[in-house]
Amino acid sequence: MTGGGRDGARGTAGTAGTAGTAGTAGNGARAGARGNELAVDRLIDDPETRIVVCCGSGGVGKTTTAAAIGLRAAERGRKVVVLTIDPARRLAQSMGLTELDNTPRVVKGVSGEGELQAMMLDMKRTFDEVVLAHSEPERAKAIMENPFYQSLSAGFAGTQEYMAMEKLGQLRDAHEWDLIVVDTPPSRSALDFLDAPNRLGSFLDGKVIRLLAAPAKVGGRSAMKFLNVGMGLLTGTLGKIFGAQLLTDVQTFVSATDTMFGGFRERADRTYQLLKAPGTAFLVVAAPERDALREAAYFVDRLEADRMPLAGLVLNRVHGTGAPQLTAERALAAAEALEENGTGTASPEAELLAAGLLRLHAERMQVMARERRTRDRFVSVYPDVPIVEVAALPGDVHDLDGLRAVGELLGGGTGE
């Protein structure tokens, strides 16, 4: 089944649906009973909707979806910033920007009275900004030159997700935008930022760091025992840091940051609560494929477990046909008849071409049937999760016109 391997999935489907109900009631995203449609336009038009978080596995069009939502909201009159944590360059290219960095950049070519800006999270620069904002210049310089800090800000597990929380909090506190659209990293790590306050906060609140600094406060053989303990802890989490200089670097780091990091956990907790509050909406993006919808089920379960406001599922790249009345069986039968007997009214080349087209149509109908079965299995487990289907486009999205077409599909149009 598609429920992410959950035992008793049908029994818990109602709780997942409850998450969708509770999370979207204030944003107007719900449309009613089983099989309801996700009203994206209603969601982004609602001035109470301030944050939209797009999450999903890799390769399902999540970045394009976030960009299309941002553009559509801007062209419907809102001032929007799109924050991507994914280092892929697709977002910049589709918005006509040469690059994205840690500073929001205005996207030109947006119609209407709204405004669109875009940016890409720079993990280390965001960390540096926090240090500069909460330290005197000399102390900030000492911190940023410290080897321990440089390794922490560049490679500690959880730092990226924590800094994503920091940046989101900064954008929200700036009150410069009506709507913030967050494009999370691909794969299940996309929801790791929900754990970031506890993970990095526990590290920076002094417990582990002060243990590592303890050798300086004792002497002789006891110091070596403490050092060995500290090294054992660090080698599991900061594998790049080794050598005799480690203790000195940690001591210097602790001394320089002793009064600064107290606000880290507080700010992250505040942003975490912001994600749970009315005005935030999570959109799970998936393709109509078994593995992608299994990942989507994981996201739905996780959001429900953390009581996050789930707005619905964006089912991307759904195939369609202009001749739905011609079944795969009939198309294959007609192709075989043409190949065997012909019509006697057209050239052999034309008949072979027609037979080939009929076979392509049959394959398309089979793909559509498979996608529908996969979707229906998801719906059977999560009947209360609103869904919007976005038709597969003939080519890649690489400019604003392409994003507009996706936005039109998200809004329930034809994209034509």
Coordinates of N, CA, C and O in Angstrom, one line a residue, residues 78-183:
R78 N 0.1 39.9 -3.8 CA 0.8 39.8 -2.6 C 2.3 40.1 -2.8 O 2.8 39.9 -3.8
K79 N 2.9 40.5 -1.7 CA 4.3 40.7 -1.7 C 5.0 39.4 -1.1 O 4.8 39.1 0.1
V80 N 5.7 38.7 -2.0 CA 6.1 37.3 -1.6 C 7.6 37.2 -1.7 O 8.3 37.8 -2.5
V81 N 8.2 36.4 -0.8 CA 9.6 36.0 -0.9 C 9.6 34.4 -0.9 O 8.9 33.8 -0.1
V82 N 10.4 33.9 -1.8 CA 10.5 32.4 -1.9 C 11.9 32.1 -1.4 O 12.9 32.6 -1.9
L83 N 12.0 31.3 -0.3 CA 13.2 30.8 0.3 C 13.5 29.4 -0.1 O 12.7 28.5 0.3
T84 N 14.5 29.1 -0.8 CA 14.9 27.7 -1.1 C 16.1 27.2 -0.3 O 17.0 28.0 0.0
I85 N 16.0 26.0 0.3 CA 17.1 25.4 1.0 C 17.8 24.4 0.1 O 18.9 23.9 0.4
D86 N 17.2 24.2 -1.0 CA 17.8 23.3 -2.0 C 18.8 24.0 -2.8 O 18.5 25.0 -3.4
P87 N 20.1 23.6 -2.9 CA 21.1 24.3 -3.6 C 21.0 24.2 -5.1 O 21.8 24.8 -5.8
A88 N 20.0 23.5 -5.7 CA 19.9 23.4 -7.1 C 19.6 24.8 -7.7 O 19.0 25.7 -7.0
R89 N 20.0 25.0 -8.9 CA 19.9 26.4 -9.6 C 18.7 26.6 -10.3 O 18.5 27.6 -11.0
R90 N 17.8 25.6 -10.3 CA 16.5 25.7 -11.1 C 15.7 26.9 -10.8 O 15.1 27.5 -11.6
L91 N 15.6 27.2 -9.5 CA 14.8 28.3 -9.1 C 15.3 29.6 -9.7 O 14.5 30.4 -10.2
A92 N 16.6 29.9 -9.6 CA 17.1 31.1 -10.1 C 16.9 31.2 -11.6 O 16.5 32.2 -12.2
Q93 N 17.1 30.1 -12.3 CA 17.0 30.1 -13.8 C 15.5 30.3 -14.2 O 15.3 31.1 -15.1
S94 N 14.6 29.7 -13.5 CA 13.2 29.8 -13.9 C 12.7 31.3 -13.6 O 11.7 31.7 -14.3
M95 N 13.3 32.0 -12.7 CA 12.9 33.3 -12.4 C 13.7 34.4 -13.1 O 13.6 35.6 -12.8
G96 N 14.6 33.9 -14.0 CA 15.4 34.9 -14.8 C 16.5 35.5 -14.0 O 17.0 36.6 -14.4
L97 N 16.9 34.9 -12.9 CA 18.0 35.5 -12.1 C 19.3 34.7 -12.4 O 19.3 33.5 -12.6
T98 N 20.4 35.4 -12.4 CA 21.7 34.7 -12.7 C 22.1 33.9 -11.5 O 22.8 32.9 -11.7
E99 N 21.8 34.3 -10.3 CA 22.1 33.5 -9.1 C 21.2 33.9 -8.0 O 20.5 34.9 -8.0
L100 N 21.2 33.0 -7.0 CA 20.5 33.3 -5.7 C 21.5 33.2 -4.6 O 22.4 32.3 -4.6
D101 N 21.3 34.0 -3.6 CA 22.2 34.0 -2.4 C 21.3 34.2 -1.1 O 20.1 34.2 -1.2
N102 N 22.0 34.6 -0.1 CA 21.3 34.8 1.2 C 20.5 36.1 1.3 O 19.9 36.3 2.4
T103 N 20.5 36.9 0.3 CA 19.8 38.1 0.3 C 18.6 38.0 -0.7 O 18.9 37.7 -1.9
P104 N 17.4 38.4 -0.3 CA 16.3 38.3 -1.3 C 16.6 39.2 -2.5 O 17.0 40.4 -2.3
R105 N 16.3 38.7 -3.7 CA 16.5 39.5 -4.9 C 15.1 39.6 -5.6 O 14.3 38.6 -5.7
V106 N 14.8 40.8 -6.1 CA 13.6 41.1 -6.8 C 13.5 40.3 -8.1 O 14.5 40.4 -8.9
V107 N 12.4 39.7 -8.4 CA 12.2 39.0 -9.7 C 11.5 40.0 -10.6 O 10.4 40.4 -10.3
K108 N 12.1 40.2 -11.8 CA 11.5 41.1 -12.7 C 10.5 40.4 -13.6 O 10.7 39.2 -13.9
G109 N 9.6 41.1 -14.2 CA 8.6 40.5 -15.1 C 7.3 40.0 -14.5 O 6.5 39.4 -15.1
V110 N 7.1 40.4 -13.2 CA 5.9 40.0 -12.5 C 4.8 40.9 -12.8 O 5.0 42.1 -12.8
S111 N 3.7 40.4 -13.2 CA 2.5 41.2 -13.6 C 1.7 41.6 -12.3 O 1.8 40.9 -11.3
G112 N 0.9 42.6 -12.5 CA 0.0 42.9 -11.4 C 0.7 43.8 -10.3 O 1.8 44.4 -10.6
E113 N 0.0 44.0 -9.2 CA 0.5 44.9 -8.2 C 1.4 44.3 -7.1 O 1.9 45.0 -6.3
G114 N 1.5 43.0 -7.2 CA 2.3 42.3 -6.2 C 3.8 42.4 -6.5 O 4.2 43.0 -7.5
E115 N 4.6 41.7 -5.7 CA 6.0 41.7 -5.9 C 6.6 40.4 -5.4 O 6.1 39.7 -4.5
L116 N 7.6 39.9 -6.2 CA 8.2 38.6 -5.9 C 9.7 38.7 -5.7 O 10.3 39.4 -6.5
Q117 N 10.2 38.2 -4.6 CA 11.6 38.1 -4.4 C 12.0 36.6 -4.1 O 11.1 35.8 -3.7
A118 N 13.2 36.3 -4.3 CA 13.7 34.9 -4.1 C 15.1 34.9 -3.5 O 15.9 35.9 -3.7
M119 N 15.4 33.9 -2.8 CA 16.7 33.8 -2.1 C 17.0 32.3 -1.9 O 16.1 31.5 -1.9
M120 N 18.3 32.0 -1.7 CA 18.7 30.6 -1.4 C 19.5 30.7 -0.1 O 20.4 31.5 0.1
L121 N 19.2 29.8 0.8 CA 19.8 29.7 2.1 C 21.3 29.5 2.0 O 21.8 28.5 1.4
D122 N 22.1 30.4 2.6 CA 23.6 30.2 2.7 C 23.8 29.9 4.2 O 23.7 30.8 5.1
M123 N 24.0 28.6 4.5 CA 24.1 28.1 5.9 C 25.1 28.9 6.7 O 24.8 29.4 7.8
K124 N 26.4 28.9 6.2 CA 27.4 29.6 7.0 C 27.2 31.1 7.1 O 27.5 31.7 8.2
R125 N 26.8 31.7 6.0 CA 26.5 33.2 6.1 C 25.4 33.5 7.1 O 25.5 34.5 7.8
T126 N 24.4 32.7 7.2 CA 23.3 32.9 8.1 C 23.9 32.8 9.6 O 23.6 33.5 10.4
F127 N 24.7 31.7 9.8 CA 25.3 31.5 11.1 C 26.2 32.8 11.4 O 26.1 33.3 12.6
D128 N 27.0 33.2 10.5 CA 27.8 34.4 10.7 C 26.9 35.6 11.0 O 27.3 36.5 11.9
E129 N 25.8 35.8 10.4 CA 24.9 36.9 10.6 C 24.4 36.9 12.1 O 24.2 37.9 12.7
V130 N 24.1 35.7 12.6 CA 23.6 35.5 13.9 C 24.7 36.0 14.9 O 24.5 36.7 15.9
V131 N 26.0 35.5 14.6 CA 27.1 35.9 15.5 C 27.3 37.4 15.5 O 27.4 38.1 16.5
L132 N 27.2 38.0 14.3 CA 27.4 39.5 14.2 C 26.3 40.2 14.9 O 26.6 41.3 15.5
A133 N 25.1 39.7 14.8 CA 24.0 40.4 15.4 C 23.9 40.3 16.9 O 23.3 41.2 17.6
H134 N 24.6 39.3 17.5 CA 24.5 39.1 19.0 C 25.8 39.2 19.7 O 25.9 38.7 20.8
S135 N 26.8 39.8 19.0 CA 28.1 39.9 19.7 C 28.7 41.2 19.3 O 28.4 41.9 18.3
E136 N 29.6 41.7 20.2 CA 30.4 42.8 19.9 C 31.4 42.5 18.8 O 31.8 41.4 18.6
P137 N 31.8 43.5 18.0 CA 32.6 43.3 16.8 C 33.9 42.5 17.1 O 34.2 41.5 16.3
E138 N 34.6 42.8 18.2 CA 35.8 42.0 18.4 C 35.5 40.6 18.8 O 36.2 39.7 18.3
R139 N 34.5 40.4 19.6 CA 34.2 39.0 20.0 C 33.7 38.2 18.8 O 34.0 37.0 18.6
A140 N 32.9 38.9 17.9 CA 32.4 38.2 16.7 C 33.5 37.8 15.8 O 33.5 36.7 15.3
K141 N 34.5 38.7 15.7 CA 35.7 38.3 14.9 C 36.4 37.1 15.4 O 36.8 36.2 14.7
A142 N 36.6 37.1 16.8 CA 37.3 36.0 17.4 C 36.5 34.7 17.2 O 37.1 33.6 17.0
I143 N 35.2 34.7 17.3 CA 34.3 33.5 17.1 C 34.5 33.0 15.7 O 34.7 31.8 15.5
M144 N 34.3 33.9 14.7 CA 34.3 33.4 13.3 C 35.7 33.0 12.8 O 35.7 32.2 11.9
E145 N 36.7 33.4 13.5 CA 38.1 32.9 13.1 C 38.4 31.6 13.9 O 39.4 31.0 13.6
N146 N 37.6 31.2 14.8 CA 37.9 30.0 15.6 C 37.7 28.7 14.8 O 36.6 28.6 14.2
P147 N 38.6 27.8 14.7 CA 38.5 26.6 13.9 C 37.3 25.8 14.3 O 36.7 25.1 13.5
F148 N 37.0 25.7 15.6 CA 35.9 24.9 16.1 C 34.6 25.5 15.5 O 33.7 24.8 15.0
Y149 N 34.4 26.8 15.6 CA 33.2 27.5 15.0 C 33.1 27.3 13.5 O 32.1 27.0 13.0
Q150 N 34.3 27.3 12.8 CA 34.3 27.2 11.4 C 33.8 25.8 11.0 O 33.0 25.6 10.0
S151 N 34.2 24.8 11.7 CA 33.7 23.4 11.5 C 32.2 23.3 11.8 O 31.4 22.7 11.1
L152 N 31.8 23.9 12.9 CA 30.4 23.8 13.4 C 29.5 24.5 12.4 O 28.5 23.9 12.0
S153 N 29.9 25.7 11.9 CA 29.0 26.4 11.0 C 29.0 25.9 9.6 O 28.0 26.1 8.9
A154 N 30.0 25.0 9.3 CA 30.0 24.5 7.9 C 29.6 23.1 7.8 O 29.1 22.6 6.7
G155 N 29.6 22.3 8.9 CA 29.4 20.9 8.7 C 28.7 20.1 9.8 O 28.5 18.9 9.6
F156 N 28.3 20.7 10.9 CA 27.7 20.0 12.0 C 26.3 19.5 11.5 O 25.5 20.3 11.0
A157 N 26.0 18.2 11.9 CA 24.7 17.7 11.5 C 23.6 18.5 12.1 O 23.6 18.7 13.4
G158 N 22.7 19.0 11.3 CA 21.6 19.8 11.8 C 21.8 21.3 11.7 O 20.8 22.0 11.9
T159 N 23.0 21.7 11.4 CA 23.2 23.1 11.2 C 22.4 23.8 10.1 O 21.8 24.8 10.3
Q160 N 22.3 23.1 9.0 CA 21.6 23.6 7.8 C 20.1 23.8 8.2 O 19.5 24.9 8.0
E161 N 19.5 22.8 8.8 CA 18.1 22.9 9.2 C 17.9 24.0 10.3 O 16.9 24.7 10.2
Y162 N 18.9 24.0 11.2 CA 18.7 25.1 12.2 C 18.8 26.5 11.6 O 18.0 27.4 11.9
M163 N 19.7 26.7 10.7 CA 19.9 28.0 10.0 C 18.7 28.3 9.1 O 18.3 29.4 8.9
A164 N 18.1 27.2 8.6 CA 16.8 27.5 7.9 C 15.8 28.0 8.8 O 15.0 28.9 8.4
M165 N 15.7 27.5 10.0 CA 14.8 28.0 11.0 C 15.1 29.5 11.4 O 14.2 30.3 11.5
E166 N 16.4 29.7 11.5 CA 16.9 31.1 11.8 C 16.4 32.1 10.7 O 15.9 33.1 11.0
K167 N 16.7 31.7 9.5 CA 16.4 32.6 8.4 C 14.9 32.8 8.2 O 14.5 33.9 8.0
L168 N 14.1 31.7 8.4 CA 12.7 31.9 8.3 C 12.2 32.8 9.4 O 11.3 33.7 9.2
G169 N 12.7 32.7 10.6 CA 12.4 33.6 11.7 C 12.8 35.0 11.4 O 12.0 36.0 11.7
Q170 N 13.9 35.2 10.8 CA 14.4 36.6 10.4 C 13.4 37.2 9.4 O 13.0 38.3 9.5
L171 N 13.1 36.4 8.4 CA 12.2 36.9 7.3 C 10.8 37.3 7.9 O 10.2 38.3 7.5
R172 N 10.3 36.4 8.8 CA 9.0 36.7 9.4 C 9.0 37.9 10.3 O 8.1 38.8 10.3
D173 N 10.1 38.0 11.1 CA 10.2 39.2 12.0 C 10.4 40.5 11.2 O 10.2 41.6 11.8
A174 N 11.0 40.4 10.0 CA 11.2 41.6 9.2 C 9.9 42.3 8.8 O 9.8 43.5 8.5
H175 N 8.8 41.5 8.7 CA 7.5 42.1 8.3 C 7.5 42.8 7.0 O 6.8 43.8 6.8
E176 N 8.4 42.4 6.1 CA 8.5 43.0 4.7 C 7.7 42.3 3.7 O 7.4 42.9 2.6
W177 N 7.2 41.1 4.0 CA 6.5 40.3 3.0 C 5.2 39.8 3.5 O 5.0 39.5 4.7
D178 N 4.2 39.8 2.6 CA 2.9 39.2 3.0 C 2.9 37.7 3.1 O 2.1 37.1 3.9
L179 N 3.8 37.1 2.3 CA 3.8 35.7 2.2 C 5.2 35.2 2.0 O 6.0 35.7 1.2
I180 N 5.6 34.2 2.8 CA 6.9 33.5 2.7 C 6.6 32.1 2.2 O 5.9 31.3 2.8
V181 N 7.3 31.7 1.1 CA 7.1 30.4 0.5 C 8.5 29.7 0.7 O 9.5 30.2 0.3
V182 N 8.5 28.5 1.4 CA 9.7 27.8 1.8 C 9.8 26.6 0.9 O 8.9 25.7 1.0
D183 N 10.9 26.4 0.2 CA 11.2 25.2 -0.6 C 12.2 24.4 0.2 O 13.4 24.8 0.2

